[in-house]
Amino acid sequence: MMTASTPAAPTLIETLDPDMTARMTSRRGLFNRAVGTLGALASAPTVLAVASTEVFAQGLPGQVVDVLRFALTLEYLEAEFYRTALATPRLIPARYRAVFTQLARHEAEHVRLLQGALGAAAIPSPAFDFTAKGKYPDVFANFDTFTTLSSTFEDLGVAAYKGQAGNLQGTPVLTTALQIHSVEARHAAEVRRVRGFVGWDGAFDAPLTKAAVLAAATPFLAGGA
């Protein structure tokens, strides 16, 4: 089972450019707006990250906006997947419900964090088909199918964030992306343990390109191929 731990404070605020820091005229005001955006369930690191990225919401480089939109689409997928599963009676055994409840909360926070970083450039959530056009018709009726897809989505998220890290080099957004990446890796390990496997495959993980990630995710988009 997942257990709570005290997370370390994010380093993004500490690495802000002095000119950007000067624009953060009221740290308390930024924190209050971040809390208002995220809601009461938001963790302290996420509130800090939103507060510190707020100054970058306007004028982000096009490449960074593209990466964040790509990440937001994957987070939308995961958040909706767990939200639907938790609302489905008798799908998740009682002993695992706390695990997937926590995963759902994390994914919802990731969505709100990325929306906050993008500001007006954020895209709306697409519609999803978690049966993948009928390939997994029992996804919300069979716990084994559900956890198989959960593991697939979490592993995909880890590889996707890793694959895009190079496109965020030199930007403050990289720290925020890495905060999400490490949590997604913990999710992936936890879901593997729920399925009865060890939480790792080996000493190294390979990144995936955007094209490879989209190819894997597209069948789960309601309008996808």
mmCIF file of C-alpha atoms in Angstrom:
data_model
loop_
_atom_site.group_PDB
_atom_site.id
_atom_site.type_symbol
_atom_site.label_atom_id
_atom_site.label_comp_id
_atom_site.label_asym_id
_atom_site.label_seq_id
_atom_site.Cartn_x
_atom_site.Cartn_y
_atom_site.Cartn_z
ATOM 1 C CA MET A 1 0.000 0.000 0.000
ATOM 2 C CA MET A 2 1.109 3.551 -0.594
ATOM 3 C CA THR A 3 2.117 5.484 2.497
ATOM 4 C CA ALA A 4 2.307 9.208 3.064
ATOM 5 C CA SER A 5 5.693 10.839 3.404
ATOM 6 C CA THR A 6 6.892 14.382 3.818
ATOM 7 C CA PRO A 7 7.914 15.648 0.364
ATOM 8 C CA ALA A 8 10.886 17.913 -0.164
ATOM 9 C CA ALA A 9 10.143 21.484 -1.199
ATOM 10 C CA PRO A 10 10.529 22.046 -4.935
ATOM 11 C CA THR A 11 13.643 23.825 -6.127
ATOM 12 C CA LEU A 12 12.009 25.900 -8.866
ATOM 13 C CA ILE A 13 11.625 29.026 -6.728
ATOM 14 C CA GLU A 14 15.286 28.838 -5.757
ATOM 15 C CA THR A 15 16.428 28.744 -9.386
ATOM 16 C CA LEU A 16 14.343 31.601 -10.752
ATOM 17 C CA ASP A 17 16.147 34.248 -12.734
ATOM 18 C CA PRO A 18 16.466 37.441 -10.626
ATOM 19 C CA ASP A 19 14.497 39.454 -13.194
ATOM 20 C CA MET A 20 11.686 36.927 -13.054
ATOM 21 C CA THR A 21 11.840 36.846 -9.280
ATOM 22 C CA ALA A 22 11.386 40.599 -9.193
ATOM 23 C CA ARG A 23 8.113 40.141 -11.040
ATOM 24 C CA MET A 24 6.810 37.982 -8.187
ATOM 25 C CA THR A 25 5.831 41.098 -6.291
ATOM 26 C CA SER A 26 3.782 39.265 -3.686
ATOM 27 C CA ARG A 27 4.710 35.680 -2.822
ATOM 28 C CA ARG A 28 1.724 35.420 -0.519
ATOM 29 C CA GLY A 29 -0.552 36.562 -3.338
ATOM 30 C CA LEU A 30 0.914 33.948 -5.678
ATOM 31 C CA PHE A 31 0.448 31.225 -3.080
ATOM 32 C CA ASN A 32 -3.139 32.269 -2.430
ATOM 33 C CA ARG A 33 -3.954 32.200 -6.147
ATOM 34 C CA ALA A 34 -2.296 28.804 -6.516
ATOM 35 C CA VAL A 35 -4.318 27.354 -3.640
ATOM 36 C CA GLY A 36 -7.467 28.792 -5.174
ATOM 37 C CA THR A 37 -6.660 27.169 -8.519
ATOM 38 C CA LEU A 38 -5.774 23.744 -7.145
ATOM 39 C CA GLY A 39 -8.274 23.360 -4.343
ATOM 40 C CA ALA A 40 -8.018 21.959 -0.846
ATOM 41 C CA LEU A 41 -6.592 18.563 -1.865
ATOM 42 C CA ALA A 42 -3.467 19.998 -3.454
ATOM 43 C CA SER A 43 -0.155 18.991 -1.905
ATOM 44 C CA ALA A 44 2.289 21.619 -0.673
ATOM 45 C CA PRO A 45 4.866 20.924 -3.442
ATOM 46 C CA THR A 46 2.190 21.330 -6.099
ATOM 47 C CA VAL A 47 1.021 24.632 -4.623
ATOM 48 C CA LEU A 48 4.634 25.819 -4.579
ATOM 49 C CA ALA A 49 5.156 24.734 -8.163
ATOM 50 C CA VAL A 50 2.049 26.525 -9.410
ATOM 51 C CA ALA A 51 2.994 29.667 -7.513
ATOM 52 C CA SER A 52 6.494 29.641 -8.954
ATOM 53 C CA THR A 53 5.454 28.874 -12.548
ATOM 54 C CA GLU A 54 2.738 31.512 -12.605
ATOM 55 C CA VAL A 55 5.219 34.150 -13.739
ATOM 56 C CA PHE A 56 6.014 32.006 -16.792
ATOM 57 C CA ALA A 57 2.417 31.441 -17.892
ATOM 58 C CA GLN A 58 2.669 34.302 -20.393
ATOM 59 C CA GLY A 59 5.152 34.282 -23.250
ATOM 60 C CA LEU A 60 6.378 30.683 -22.974
ATOM 61 C CA PRO A 61 8.462 29.570 -25.969
ATOM 62 C CA GLY A 62 6.434 27.693 -28.568
ATOM 63 C CA GLN A 63 8.424 24.491 -28.055
ATOM 64 C CA VAL A 64 7.712 24.564 -24.314
ATOM 65 C CA VAL A 65 4.008 25.195 -24.887
ATOM 66 C CA ASP A 66 3.927 22.211 -27.249
ATOM 67 C CA VAL A 67 5.579 19.944 -24.670
ATOM 68 C CA LEU A 68 3.272 21.085 -21.883
ATOM 69 C CA ARG A 69 0.164 20.562 -24.024
ATOM 70 C CA PHE A 70 1.418 17.094 -24.910
ATOM 71 C CA ALA A 71 1.960 16.336 -21.205
ATOM 72 C CA LEU A 72 -1.438 17.787 -20.315
ATOM 73 C CA THR A 73 -3.161 15.439 -22.781
ATOM 74 C CA LEU A 74 -1.541 12.430 -21.092
ATOM 75 C CA GLU A 75 -2.477 13.726 -17.644
ATOM 76 C CA TYR A 76 -6.062 14.265 -18.777
ATOM 77 C CA LEU A 77 -6.110 10.630 -19.920
ATOM 78 C CA GLU A 78 -4.814 9.282 -16.615
ATOM 79 C CA ALA A 79 -7.020 11.520 -14.480
ATOM 80 C CA GLU A 80 -10.174 10.530 -16.366
ATOM 81 C CA PHE A 81 -9.167 6.849 -16.330
ATOM 82 C CA TYR A 82 -8.880 6.711 -12.539
ATOM 83 C CA ARG A 83 -11.901 8.935 -11.986
ATOM 84 C CA THR A 84 -14.044 6.573 -14.074
ATOM 85 C CA ALA A 85 -12.639 3.486 -12.347
ATOM 86 C CA LEU A 86 -13.291 4.828 -8.864
ATOM 87 C CA ALA A 87 -16.869 5.648 -9.842
ATOM 88 C CA THR A 88 -17.446 2.104 -11.110
ATOM 89 C CA PRO A 89 -18.958 -0.153 -8.416
ATOM 90 C CA ARG A 90 -17.151 -3.401 -7.544
ATOM 91 C CA LEU A 91 -14.248 -2.809 -9.937
ATOM 92 C CA ILE A 92 -11.465 -2.062 -7.442
ATOM 93 C CA PRO A 93 -11.099 -4.428 -4.461
ATOM 94 C CA ALA A 94 -11.329 -2.683 -1.093
ATOM 95 C CA ARG A 95 -7.675 -3.373 -0.224
ATOM 96 C CA TYR A 96 -6.487 -1.479 -3.315
ATOM 97 C CA ARG A 97 -8.985 1.367 -3.323
ATOM 98 C CA ALA A 98 -6.727 3.691 -1.305
ATOM 99 C CA VAL A 99 -3.927 3.171 -3.844
ATOM 100 C CA PHE A 100 -6.015 4.193 -6.826
ATOM 101 C CA THR A 101 -7.706 6.987 -4.917
ATOM 102 C CA GLN A 102 -4.263 8.475 -4.284
ATOM 103 C CA LEU A 103 -3.222 7.992 -7.905
ATOM 104 C CA ALA A 104 -6.388 9.770 -9.019
ATOM 105 C CA ARG A 105 -5.644 12.705 -6.723
ATOM 106 C CA HIS A 106 -2.094 12.975 -8.017
ATOM 107 C CA GLU A 107 -3.190 12.926 -11.662
ATOM 108 C CA ALA A 108 -5.819 15.591 -10.988
ATOM 109 C CA GLU A 109 -3.120 17.754 -9.383
ATOM 110 C CA HIS A 110 -0.863 17.205 -12.384
ATOM 111 C CA VAL A 111 -3.657 18.383 -14.674
ATOM 112 C CA ARG A 112 -4.223 21.533 -12.660
ATOM 113 C CA LEU A 113 -0.488 22.223 -12.402
ATOM 114 C CA LEU A 114 -0.015 22.033 -16.170
ATOM 115 C CA GLN A 115 -3.136 24.090 -16.798
ATOM 116 C CA GLY A 116 -1.750 26.723 -14.454
ATOM 117 C CA ALA A 117 1.634 26.738 -16.178
ATOM 118 C CA LEU A 118 0.023 27.085 -19.607
ATOM 119 C CA GLY A 119 -2.575 29.649 -18.602
ATOM 120 C CA ALA A 120 -4.653 30.680 -21.605
ATOM 121 C CA ALA A 121 -2.599 28.321 -23.797
ATOM 122 C CA ALA A 122 -4.011 25.244 -22.020
ATOM 123 C CA ILE A 123 -6.058 22.899 -24.181
ATOM 124 C CA PRO A 124 -9.355 21.310 -23.077
ATOM 125 C CA SER A 125 -9.534 17.623 -22.335
ATOM 126 C CA PRO A 126 -10.287 15.416 -25.327
ATOM 127 C CA ALA A 127 -12.844 12.621 -25.125
ATOM 128 C CA PHE A 128 -11.441 9.181 -24.353
ATOM 129 C CA ASP A 129 -12.343 5.613 -25.286
ATOM 130 C CA PHE A 130 -10.658 3.386 -22.726
ATOM 131 C CA THR A 131 -11.778 0.273 -24.567
ATOM 132 C CA ALA A 132 -9.378 1.319 -27.391
ATOM 133 C CA LYS A 133 -12.074 0.898 -30.017
ATOM 134 C CA GLY A 134 -13.254 -2.353 -28.440
ATOM 135 C CA LYS A 135 -9.870 -3.975 -27.831
ATOM 136 C CA TYR A 136 -10.415 -3.850 -24.040
ATOM 137 C CA PRO A 137 -14.203 -4.069 -23.678
ATOM 138 C CA ASP A 138 -14.001 -5.113 -20.014
ATOM 139 C CA VAL A 139 -11.610 -2.382 -18.873
ATOM 140 C CA PHE A 140 -14.041 -1.212 -16.178
ATOM 141 C CA ALA A 141 -15.500 -4.640 -15.450
ATOM 142 C CA ASN A 142 -12.349 -6.719 -14.975
ATOM 143 C CA PHE A 143 -9.739 -5.662 -12.417
ATOM 144 C CA ASP A 144 -6.946 -7.457 -14.280
ATOM 145 C CA THR A 145 -7.719 -5.543 -17.490
ATOM 146 C CA PHE A 146 -7.998 -2.291 -15.575
ATOM 147 C CA THR A 147 -4.643 -2.717 -13.842
ATOM 148 C CA THR A 148 -2.972 -3.812 -17.086
ATOM 149 C CA LEU A 149 -4.032 -0.540 -18.703
ATOM 150 C CA SER A 150 -3.142 1.391 -15.557
ATOM 151 C CA SER A 151 0.367 -0.018 -15.736
ATOM 152 C CA THR A 152 0.545 0.781 -19.451
ATOM 153 C CA PHE A 153 -0.523 4.404 -18.933
ATOM 154 C CA GLU A 154 1.864 4.968 -16.032
ATOM 155 C CA ASP A 155 4.833 3.476 -17.900
ATOM 156 C CA LEU A 156 3.887 5.561 -20.940
ATOM 157 C CA GLY A 157 3.813 8.736 -18.857
ATOM 158 C CA VAL A 158 7.248 8.036 -17.387
ATOM 159 C CA ALA A 159 8.768 7.437 -20.824
ATOM 160 C CA ALA A 160 7.016 10.479 -22.295
ATOM 161 C CA TYR A 161 8.315 12.921 -19.685
ATOM 162 C CA LYS A 162 11.797 11.486 -20.044
ATOM 163 C CA GLY A 163 11.646 11.797 -23.815
ATOM 164 C CA GLN A 164 10.719 15.488 -23.635
ATOM 165 C CA ALA A 165 13.256 16.571 -21.003
ATOM 166 C CA GLY A 166 15.708 17.733 -23.659
ATOM 167 C CA ASN A 167 13.112 20.113 -25.102
ATOM 168 C CA LEU A 168 12.770 21.805 -21.714
ATOM 169 C CA GLN A 169 16.483 22.256 -21.052
ATOM 170 C CA GLY A 170 17.306 25.779 -19.955
ATOM 171 C CA THR A 171 13.741 26.595 -18.901
ATOM 172 C CA PRO A 172 12.295 26.766 -15.375
ATOM 173 C CA VAL A 173 9.521 24.414 -16.533
ATOM 174 C CA LEU A 174 12.016 21.533 -16.586
ATOM 175 C CA THR A 175 12.004 21.329 -12.786
ATOM 176 C CA THR A 176 8.216 21.112 -12.697
ATOM 177 C CA ALA A 177 8.222 18.383 -15.368
ATOM 178 C CA LEU A 178 10.788 16.397 -13.399
ATOM 179 C CA GLN A 179 8.650 16.688 -10.273
ATOM 180 C CA ILE A 180 5.799 15.034 -12.169
ATOM 181 C CA HIS A 181 8.089 12.467 -13.818
ATOM 182 C CA SER A 182 9.377 11.100 -10.507
ATOM 183 C CA VAL A 183 5.859 10.723 -9.130
ATOM 184 C CA GLU A 184 4.693 8.956 -12.295
ATOM 185 C CA ALA A 185 7.598 6.528 -11.850
ATOM 186 C CA ARG A 186 6.415 5.769 -8.318
ATOM 187 C CA HIS A 187 2.908 5.231 -9.657
ATOM 188 C CA ALA A 188 4.228 2.783 -12.238
ATOM 189 C CA ALA A 189 6.095 0.810 -9.578
ATOM 190 C CA GLU A 190 3.089 0.716 -7.247
ATOM 191 C CA VAL A 191 0.702 -0.512 -9.942
ATOM 192 C CA ARG A 192 3.155 -3.256 -10.890
ATOM 193 C CA ARG A 193 3.191 -4.407 -7.272
ATOM 194 C CA VAL A 194 -0.616 -4.420 -7.215
ATOM 195 C CA ARG A 195 -0.446 -6.706 -10.247
ATOM 196 C CA GLY A 196 1.953 -9.047 -8.432
ATOM 197 C CA PHE A 197 5.163 -7.999 -10.184
ATOM 198 C CA VAL A 198 8.296 -6.273 -8.933
ATOM 199 C CA GLY A 199 8.261 -2.499 -9.294
ATOM 200 C CA TRP A 200 11.083 -2.295 -11.856
ATOM 201 C CA ASP A 201 12.264 -3.873 -15.097
ATOM 202 C CA GLY A 202 15.977 -3.189 -14.806
ATOM 203 C CA ALA A 203 18.605 -0.613 -13.948
ATOM 204 C CA PHE A 204 17.631 1.756 -16.772
ATOM 205 C CA ASP A 205 14.464 3.006 -18.476
ATOM 206 C CA ALA A 206 14.320 4.132 -22.089
ATOM 207 C CA PRO A 207 12.626 7.385 -23.130
ATOM 208 C CA LEU A 208 9.998 7.468 -25.854
ATOM 209 C CA THR A 209 9.647 10.043 -28.604
ATOM 210 C CA LYS A 210 6.493 12.111 -28.884
ATOM 211 C CA ALA A 211 5.533 10.184 -32.021
ATOM 212 C CA ALA A 212 5.866 6.843 -30.221
ATOM 213 C CA VAL A 213 3.840 8.044 -27.240
ATOM 214 C CA LEU A 214 1.087 9.419 -29.452
ATOM 215 C CA ALA A 215 0.979 6.155 -31.413
ATOM 216 C CA ALA A 216 0.404 4.282 -28.133
ATOM 217 C CA ALA A 217 -2.139 6.767 -26.777
ATOM 218 C CA THR A 218 -4.143 7.491 -29.939
ATOM 219 C CA PRO A 219 -6.305 4.319 -29.759
ATOM 220 C CA PHE A 220 -7.624 5.603 -26.420
ATOM 221 C CA LEU A 221 -8.737 8.937 -27.883
ATOM 222 C CA ALA A 222 -12.391 8.882 -28.856
ATOM 223 C CA GLY A 223 -11.577 10.432 -32.229
ATOM 224 C CA GLY A 224 -8.287 8.567 -32.689
ATOM 225 C CA ALA A 225 -7.455 5.959 -35.291
#
